[in-house]
Coordinates of N, CA and C in Angstrom, one line a residue:
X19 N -9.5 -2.6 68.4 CA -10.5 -3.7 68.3 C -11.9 -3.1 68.7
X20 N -12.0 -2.3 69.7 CA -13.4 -1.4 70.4 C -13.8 -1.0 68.8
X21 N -13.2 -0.6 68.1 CA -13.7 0.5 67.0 C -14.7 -0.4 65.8
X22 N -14.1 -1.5 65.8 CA -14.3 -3.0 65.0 C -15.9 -3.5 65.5
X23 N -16.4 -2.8 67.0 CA -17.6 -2.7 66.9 C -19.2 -2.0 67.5
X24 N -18.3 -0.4 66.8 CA -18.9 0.3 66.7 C -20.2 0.7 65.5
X25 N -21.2 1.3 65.9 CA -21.9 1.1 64.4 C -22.6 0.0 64.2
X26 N -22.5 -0.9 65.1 CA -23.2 -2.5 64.6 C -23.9 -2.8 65.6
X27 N -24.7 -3.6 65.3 CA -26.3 -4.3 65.9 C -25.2 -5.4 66.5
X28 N -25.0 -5.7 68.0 CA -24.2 -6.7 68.7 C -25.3 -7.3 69.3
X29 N -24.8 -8.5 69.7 CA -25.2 -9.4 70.6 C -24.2 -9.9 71.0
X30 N -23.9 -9.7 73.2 CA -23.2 -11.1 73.5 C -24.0 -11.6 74.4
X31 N -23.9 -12.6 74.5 CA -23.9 -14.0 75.2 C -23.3 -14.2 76.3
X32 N -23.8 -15.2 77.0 CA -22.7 -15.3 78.0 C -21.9 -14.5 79.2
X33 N -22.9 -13.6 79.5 CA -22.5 -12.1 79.9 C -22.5 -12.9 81.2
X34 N -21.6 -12.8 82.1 CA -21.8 -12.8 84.0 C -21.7 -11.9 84.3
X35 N -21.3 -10.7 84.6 CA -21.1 -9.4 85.4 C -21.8 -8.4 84.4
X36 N -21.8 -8.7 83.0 CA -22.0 -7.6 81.9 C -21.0 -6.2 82.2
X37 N -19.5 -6.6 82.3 CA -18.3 -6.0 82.4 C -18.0 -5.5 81.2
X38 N -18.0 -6.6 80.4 CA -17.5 -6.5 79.1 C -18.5 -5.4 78.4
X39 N -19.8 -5.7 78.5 CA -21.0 -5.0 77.8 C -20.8 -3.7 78.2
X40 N -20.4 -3.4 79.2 CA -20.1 -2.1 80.3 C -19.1 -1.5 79.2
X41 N -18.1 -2.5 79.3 CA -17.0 -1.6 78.5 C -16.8 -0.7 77.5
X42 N -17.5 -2.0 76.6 CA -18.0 -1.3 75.0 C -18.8 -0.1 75.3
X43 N -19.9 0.1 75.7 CA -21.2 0.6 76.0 C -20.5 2.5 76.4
X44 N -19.2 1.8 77.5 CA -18.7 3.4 77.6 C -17.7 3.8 76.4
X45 N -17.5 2.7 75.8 CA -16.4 3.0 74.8 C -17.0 4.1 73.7
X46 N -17.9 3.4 73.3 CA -19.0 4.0 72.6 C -20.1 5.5 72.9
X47 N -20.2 5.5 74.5 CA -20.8 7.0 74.8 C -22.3 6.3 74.7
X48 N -22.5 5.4 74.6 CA -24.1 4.9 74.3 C -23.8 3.0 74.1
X49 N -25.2 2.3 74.3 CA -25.3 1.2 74.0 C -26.6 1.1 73.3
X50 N -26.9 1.6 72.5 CA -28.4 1.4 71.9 C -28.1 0.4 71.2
X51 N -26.9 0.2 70.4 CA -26.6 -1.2 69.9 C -26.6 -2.7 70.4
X52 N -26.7 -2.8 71.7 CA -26.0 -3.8 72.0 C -27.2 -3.8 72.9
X53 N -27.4 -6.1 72.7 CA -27.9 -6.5 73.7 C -27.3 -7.9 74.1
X54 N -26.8 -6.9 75.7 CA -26.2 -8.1 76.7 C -27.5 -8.9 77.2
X55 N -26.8 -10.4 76.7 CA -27.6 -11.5 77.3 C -26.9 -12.9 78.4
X56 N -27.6 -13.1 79.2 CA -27.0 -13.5 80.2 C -28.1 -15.4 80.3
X57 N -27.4 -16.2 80.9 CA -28.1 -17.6 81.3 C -29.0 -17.5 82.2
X58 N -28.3 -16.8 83.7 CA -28.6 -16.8 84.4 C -30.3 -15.4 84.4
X59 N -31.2 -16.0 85.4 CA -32.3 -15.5 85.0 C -32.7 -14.5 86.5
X60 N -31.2 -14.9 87.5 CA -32.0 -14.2 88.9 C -31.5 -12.6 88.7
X61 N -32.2 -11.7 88.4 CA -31.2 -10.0 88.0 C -30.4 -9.8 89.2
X62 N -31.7 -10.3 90.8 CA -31.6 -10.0 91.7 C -29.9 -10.4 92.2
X63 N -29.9 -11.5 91.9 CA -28.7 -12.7 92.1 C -26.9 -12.0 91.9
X64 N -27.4 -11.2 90.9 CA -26.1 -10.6 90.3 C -25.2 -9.6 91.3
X65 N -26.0 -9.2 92.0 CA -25.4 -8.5 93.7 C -24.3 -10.0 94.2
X66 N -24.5 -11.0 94.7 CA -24.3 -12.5 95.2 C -23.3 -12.6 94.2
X67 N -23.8 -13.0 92.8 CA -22.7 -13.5 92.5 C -21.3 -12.8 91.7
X68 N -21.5 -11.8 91.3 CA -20.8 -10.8 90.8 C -20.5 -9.4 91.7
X69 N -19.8 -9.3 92.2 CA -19.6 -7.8 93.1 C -20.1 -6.7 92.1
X70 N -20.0 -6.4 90.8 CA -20.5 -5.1 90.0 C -21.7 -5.5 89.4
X71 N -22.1 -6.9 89.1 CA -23.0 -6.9 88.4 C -24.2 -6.3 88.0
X72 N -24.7 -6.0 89.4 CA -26.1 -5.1 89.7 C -25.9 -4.1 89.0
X73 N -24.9 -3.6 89.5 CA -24.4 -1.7 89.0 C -24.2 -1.6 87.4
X74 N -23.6 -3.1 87.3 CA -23.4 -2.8 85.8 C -24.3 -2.8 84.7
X75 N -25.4 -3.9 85.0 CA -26.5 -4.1 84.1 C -27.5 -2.1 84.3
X76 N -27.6 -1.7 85.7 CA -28.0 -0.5 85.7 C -28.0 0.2 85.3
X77 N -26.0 0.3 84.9 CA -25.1 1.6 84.0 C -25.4 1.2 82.5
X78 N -25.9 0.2 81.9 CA -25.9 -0.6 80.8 C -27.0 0.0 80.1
X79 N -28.3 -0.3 81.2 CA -29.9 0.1 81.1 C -30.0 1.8 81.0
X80 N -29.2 2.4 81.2 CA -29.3 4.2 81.7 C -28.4 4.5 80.3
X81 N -27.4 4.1 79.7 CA -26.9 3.6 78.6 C -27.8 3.4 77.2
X82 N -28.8 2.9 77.7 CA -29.7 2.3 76.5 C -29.2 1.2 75.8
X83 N -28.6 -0.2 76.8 CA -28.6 -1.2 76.1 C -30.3 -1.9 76.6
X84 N -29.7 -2.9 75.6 CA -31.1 -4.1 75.9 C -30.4 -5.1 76.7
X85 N -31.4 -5.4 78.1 CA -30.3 -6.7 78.7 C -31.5 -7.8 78.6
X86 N -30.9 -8.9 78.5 CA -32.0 -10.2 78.4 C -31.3 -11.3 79.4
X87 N -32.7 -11.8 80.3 CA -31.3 -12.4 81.3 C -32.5 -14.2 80.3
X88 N -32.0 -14.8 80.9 CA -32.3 -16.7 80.6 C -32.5 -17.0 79.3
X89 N -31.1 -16.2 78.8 CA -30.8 -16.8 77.3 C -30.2 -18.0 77.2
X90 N -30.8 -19.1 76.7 CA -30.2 -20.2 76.4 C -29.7 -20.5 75.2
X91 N -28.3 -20.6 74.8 CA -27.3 -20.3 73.5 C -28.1 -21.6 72.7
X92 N -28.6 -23.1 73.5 CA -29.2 -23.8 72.6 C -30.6 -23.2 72.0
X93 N -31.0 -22.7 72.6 CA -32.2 -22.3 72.2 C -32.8 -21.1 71.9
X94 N -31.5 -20.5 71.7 CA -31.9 -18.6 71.5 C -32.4 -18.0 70.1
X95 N -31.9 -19.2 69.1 CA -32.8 -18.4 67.7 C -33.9 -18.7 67.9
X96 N -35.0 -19.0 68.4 CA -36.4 -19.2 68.6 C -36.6 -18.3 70.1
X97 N -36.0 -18.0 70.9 CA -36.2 -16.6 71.9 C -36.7 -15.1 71.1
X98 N -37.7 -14.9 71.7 CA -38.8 -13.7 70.4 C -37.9 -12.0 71.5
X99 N -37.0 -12.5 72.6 CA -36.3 -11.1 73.2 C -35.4 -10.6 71.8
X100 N -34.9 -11.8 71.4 CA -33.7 -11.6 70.3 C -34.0 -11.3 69.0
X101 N -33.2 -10.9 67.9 CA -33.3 -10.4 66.7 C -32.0 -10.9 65.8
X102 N -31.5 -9.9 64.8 CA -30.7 -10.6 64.0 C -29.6 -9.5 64.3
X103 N -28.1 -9.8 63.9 CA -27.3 -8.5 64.6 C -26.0 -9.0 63.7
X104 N -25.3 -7.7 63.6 CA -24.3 -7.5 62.6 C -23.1 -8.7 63.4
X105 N -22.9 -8.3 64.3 CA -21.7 -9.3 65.3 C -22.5 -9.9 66.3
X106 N -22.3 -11.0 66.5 CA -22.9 -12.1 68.0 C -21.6 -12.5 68.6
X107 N -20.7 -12.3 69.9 CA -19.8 -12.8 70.5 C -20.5 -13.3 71.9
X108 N -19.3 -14.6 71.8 CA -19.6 -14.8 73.0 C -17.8 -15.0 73.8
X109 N -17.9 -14.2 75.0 CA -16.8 -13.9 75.6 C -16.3 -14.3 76.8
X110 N -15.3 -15.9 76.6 CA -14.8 -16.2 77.7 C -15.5 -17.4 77.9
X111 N -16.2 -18.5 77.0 CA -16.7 -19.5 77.9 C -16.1 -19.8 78.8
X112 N -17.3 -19.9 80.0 CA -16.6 -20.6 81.2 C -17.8 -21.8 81.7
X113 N -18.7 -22.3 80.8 CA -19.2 -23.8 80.7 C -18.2 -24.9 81.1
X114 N -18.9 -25.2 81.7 CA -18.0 -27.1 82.0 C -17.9 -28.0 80.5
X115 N -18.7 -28.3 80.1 CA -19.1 -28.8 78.6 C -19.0 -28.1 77.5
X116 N -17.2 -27.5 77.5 CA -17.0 -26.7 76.6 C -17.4 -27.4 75.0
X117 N -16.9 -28.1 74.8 CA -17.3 -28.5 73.5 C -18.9 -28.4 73.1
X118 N -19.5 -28.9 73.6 CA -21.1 -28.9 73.3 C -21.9 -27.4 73.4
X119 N -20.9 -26.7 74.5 CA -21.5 -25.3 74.3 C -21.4 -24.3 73.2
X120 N -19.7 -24.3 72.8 CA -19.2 -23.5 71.8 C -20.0 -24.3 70.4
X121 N -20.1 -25.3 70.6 CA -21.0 -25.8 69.0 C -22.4 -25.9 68.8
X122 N -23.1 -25.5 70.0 CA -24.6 -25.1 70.3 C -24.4 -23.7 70.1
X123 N -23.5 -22.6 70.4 CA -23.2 -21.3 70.2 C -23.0 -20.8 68.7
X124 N -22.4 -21.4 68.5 CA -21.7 -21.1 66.9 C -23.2 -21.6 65.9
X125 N -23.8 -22.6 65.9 CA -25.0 -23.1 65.2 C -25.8 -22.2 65.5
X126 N -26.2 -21.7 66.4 CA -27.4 -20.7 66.7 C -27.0 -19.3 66.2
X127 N -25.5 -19.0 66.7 CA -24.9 -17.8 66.1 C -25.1 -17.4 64.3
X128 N -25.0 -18.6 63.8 CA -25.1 -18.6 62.4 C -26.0 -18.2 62.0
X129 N -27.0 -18.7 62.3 CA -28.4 -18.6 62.0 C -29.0 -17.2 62.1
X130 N -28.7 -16.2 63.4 CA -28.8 -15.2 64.1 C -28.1 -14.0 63.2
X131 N -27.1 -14.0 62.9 CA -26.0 -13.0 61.8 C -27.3 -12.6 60.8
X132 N -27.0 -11.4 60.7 CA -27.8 -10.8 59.8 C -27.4 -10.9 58.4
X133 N -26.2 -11.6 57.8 CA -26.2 -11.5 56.7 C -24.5 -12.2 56.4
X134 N -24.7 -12.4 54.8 CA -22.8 -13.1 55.1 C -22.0 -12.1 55.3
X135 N -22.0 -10.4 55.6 CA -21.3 -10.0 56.6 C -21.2 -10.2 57.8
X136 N -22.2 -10.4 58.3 CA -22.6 -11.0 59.8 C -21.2 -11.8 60.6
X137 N -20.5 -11.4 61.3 CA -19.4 -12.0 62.5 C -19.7 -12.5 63.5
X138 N -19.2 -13.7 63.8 CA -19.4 -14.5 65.2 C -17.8 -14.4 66.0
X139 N -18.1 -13.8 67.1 CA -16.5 -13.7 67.5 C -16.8 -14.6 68.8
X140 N -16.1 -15.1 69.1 CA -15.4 -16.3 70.2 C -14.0 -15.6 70.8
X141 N -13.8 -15.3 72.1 CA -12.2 -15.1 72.5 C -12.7 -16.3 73.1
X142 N -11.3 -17.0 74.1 CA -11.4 -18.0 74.2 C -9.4 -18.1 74.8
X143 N -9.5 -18.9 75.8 CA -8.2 -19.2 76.4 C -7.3 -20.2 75.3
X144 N -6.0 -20.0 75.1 CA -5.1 -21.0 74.4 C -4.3 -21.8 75.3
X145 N -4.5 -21.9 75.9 CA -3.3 -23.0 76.7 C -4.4 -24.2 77.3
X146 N -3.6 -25.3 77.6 CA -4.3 -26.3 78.2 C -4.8 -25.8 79.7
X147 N -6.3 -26.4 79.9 CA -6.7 -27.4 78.6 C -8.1 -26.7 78.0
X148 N -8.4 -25.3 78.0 CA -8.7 -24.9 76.9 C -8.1 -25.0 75.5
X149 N -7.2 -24.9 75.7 CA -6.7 -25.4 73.3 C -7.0 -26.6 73.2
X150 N -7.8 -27.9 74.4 CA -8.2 -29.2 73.2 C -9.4 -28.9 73.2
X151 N -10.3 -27.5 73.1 CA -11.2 -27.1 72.3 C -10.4 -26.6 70.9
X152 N -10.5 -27.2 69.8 CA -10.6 -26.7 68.6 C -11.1 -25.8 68.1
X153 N -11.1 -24.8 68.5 CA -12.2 -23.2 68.3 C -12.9 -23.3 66.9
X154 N -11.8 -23.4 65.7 CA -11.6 -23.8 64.5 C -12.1 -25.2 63.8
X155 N -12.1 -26.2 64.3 CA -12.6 -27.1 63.7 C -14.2 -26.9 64.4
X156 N -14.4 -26.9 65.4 CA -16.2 -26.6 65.8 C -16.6 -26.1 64.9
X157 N -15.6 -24.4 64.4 CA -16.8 -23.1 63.6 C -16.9 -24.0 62.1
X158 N -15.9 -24.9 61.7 CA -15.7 -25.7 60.3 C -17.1 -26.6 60.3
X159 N -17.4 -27.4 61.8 CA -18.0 -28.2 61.5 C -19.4 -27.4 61.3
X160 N -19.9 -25.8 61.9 CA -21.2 -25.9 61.5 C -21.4 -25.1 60.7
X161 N -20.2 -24.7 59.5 CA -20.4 -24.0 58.4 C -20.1 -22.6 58.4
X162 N -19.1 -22.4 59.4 CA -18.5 -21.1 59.6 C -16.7 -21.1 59.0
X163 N -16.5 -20.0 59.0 CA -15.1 -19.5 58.2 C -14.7 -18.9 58.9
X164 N -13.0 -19.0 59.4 CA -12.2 -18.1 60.0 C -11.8 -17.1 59.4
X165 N -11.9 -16.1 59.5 CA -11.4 -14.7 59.1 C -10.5 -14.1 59.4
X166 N -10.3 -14.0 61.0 CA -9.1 -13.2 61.7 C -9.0 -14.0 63.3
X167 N -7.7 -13.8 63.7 CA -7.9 -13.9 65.3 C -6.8 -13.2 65.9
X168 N -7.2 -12.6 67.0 CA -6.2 -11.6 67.4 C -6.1 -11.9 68.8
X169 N -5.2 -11.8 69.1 CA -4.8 -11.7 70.5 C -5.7 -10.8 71.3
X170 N -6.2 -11.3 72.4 CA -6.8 -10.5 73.0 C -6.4 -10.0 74.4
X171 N -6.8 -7.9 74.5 CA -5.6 -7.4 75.3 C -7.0 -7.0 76.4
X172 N -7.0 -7.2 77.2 CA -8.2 -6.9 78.3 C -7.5 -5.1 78.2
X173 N -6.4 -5.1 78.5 CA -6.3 -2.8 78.7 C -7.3 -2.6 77.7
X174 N -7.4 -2.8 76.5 CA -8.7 -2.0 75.8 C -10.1 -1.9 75.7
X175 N -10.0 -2.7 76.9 CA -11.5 -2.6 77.4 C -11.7 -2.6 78.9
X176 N -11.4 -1.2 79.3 CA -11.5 -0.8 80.9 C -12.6 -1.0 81.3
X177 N -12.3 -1.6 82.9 CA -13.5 -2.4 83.2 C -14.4 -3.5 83.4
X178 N -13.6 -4.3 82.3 CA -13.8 -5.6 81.7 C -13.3 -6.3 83.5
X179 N -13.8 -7.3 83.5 CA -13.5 -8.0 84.8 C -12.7 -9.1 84.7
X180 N -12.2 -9.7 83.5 CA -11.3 -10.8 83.4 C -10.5 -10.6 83.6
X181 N -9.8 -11.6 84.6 CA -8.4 -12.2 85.4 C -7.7 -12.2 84.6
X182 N -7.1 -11.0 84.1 CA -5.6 -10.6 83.2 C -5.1 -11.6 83.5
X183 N -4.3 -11.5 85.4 CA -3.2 -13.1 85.6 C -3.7 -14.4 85.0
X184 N -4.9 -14.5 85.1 CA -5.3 -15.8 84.8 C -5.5 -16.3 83.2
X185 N -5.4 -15.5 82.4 CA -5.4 -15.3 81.4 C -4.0 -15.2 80.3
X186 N -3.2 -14.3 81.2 CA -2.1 -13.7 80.3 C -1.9 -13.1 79.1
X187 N -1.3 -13.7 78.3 CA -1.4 -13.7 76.8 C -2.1 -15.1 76.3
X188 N -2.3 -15.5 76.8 CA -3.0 -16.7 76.1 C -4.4 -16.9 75.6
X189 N -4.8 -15.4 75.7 CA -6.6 -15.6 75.2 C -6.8 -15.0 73.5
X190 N -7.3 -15.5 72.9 CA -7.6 -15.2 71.1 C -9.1 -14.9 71.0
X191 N -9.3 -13.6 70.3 CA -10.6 -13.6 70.0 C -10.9 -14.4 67.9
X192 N -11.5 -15.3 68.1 CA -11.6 -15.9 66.5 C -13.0 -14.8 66.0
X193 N -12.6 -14.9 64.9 CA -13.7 -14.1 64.0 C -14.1 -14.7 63.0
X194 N -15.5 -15.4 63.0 CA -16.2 -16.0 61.7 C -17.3 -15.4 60.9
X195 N -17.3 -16.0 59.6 CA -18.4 -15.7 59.1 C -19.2 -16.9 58.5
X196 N -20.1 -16.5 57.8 CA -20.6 -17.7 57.1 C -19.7 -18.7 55.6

């Protein structure tokens, strides 16, 4: 899956620790592709609230990613930090208002994709009561297409900070396009 995105202008979202962004970034030997975007706007904060956070956005920046912190998914295609990018993922909501977020995500996502190759990937928990998010009917309602979904294995991304236990096998990454 790491290989699936290599070579491409990424965008994620939703980054808390920027673990995941870490991952890729070493998977890769470079991150000039990729910009981790995060809600939260305190850099400082990420010591507090994430144990690696700090270190990670540092290893990220020395890397040569782009990090953007007080991305708001409702309002990020009019954010002038951002641009247009081969894949936009967002990994792991962990919003309270999952419905309203993943469908503010995916509308802005759309828009942002550089082209109808352009991929919006979503992993995302399957068991209750994440699965009475409809991953699939959201990406339907704002004009996106399923492509693929795969099980998703946190071992292939060392480093990544998600609660394997908490997770299991129950997490899917969905793949849309336009």
């Amino acid at each position: 899956m790491v290989c699936h995105y290599s070579d491409k202008q990424i965008l994620l979202v939703g980054e808390g620790d920027f673990s995941f962004s870490l991952s890729l970034a070493k998977a890769f030997g470079s991150s000039t592709n990729i910009t981790a975007a995060s809600f939260d706007i305190r850099g400082n904060g990420l010591g507090r609230n994430y144990n690696n956070g700090k270190a990670n956005v540092e290893e990220l920046e020395r890397l040569g990613c782009t990090v953007v912190r007080g991305v708001n998914i409702h309002s990020m295609t009019s954010d002038c930090r951002l641009a247009r990018y081969d894949i936009i993922i967002f990994h792991f909501i962990r919003a309270g208002k999952h419905h309203e977020v993943v469908k503010s995500f995916m509308e802005s996502a759309r828009e942002m994709v550089k082209d109808e190759n352009g991929e919006i990937h979503v992993t995302h928990k399957t068991i209750y009561p994440f699965n009475e998010q409809d991953i699939k009917a959201l990406a339907e309602e704002t004009g996106l297409r399923l492509i693929k979904q795969m099980k998703f294995h946190n071992w292939i991304f060392p480093g990544n900070s998600v609660d394997t236990y908490s997770i299991g096998s129950s997490a899917v990454t969905f793949m849309f396009k336009k």
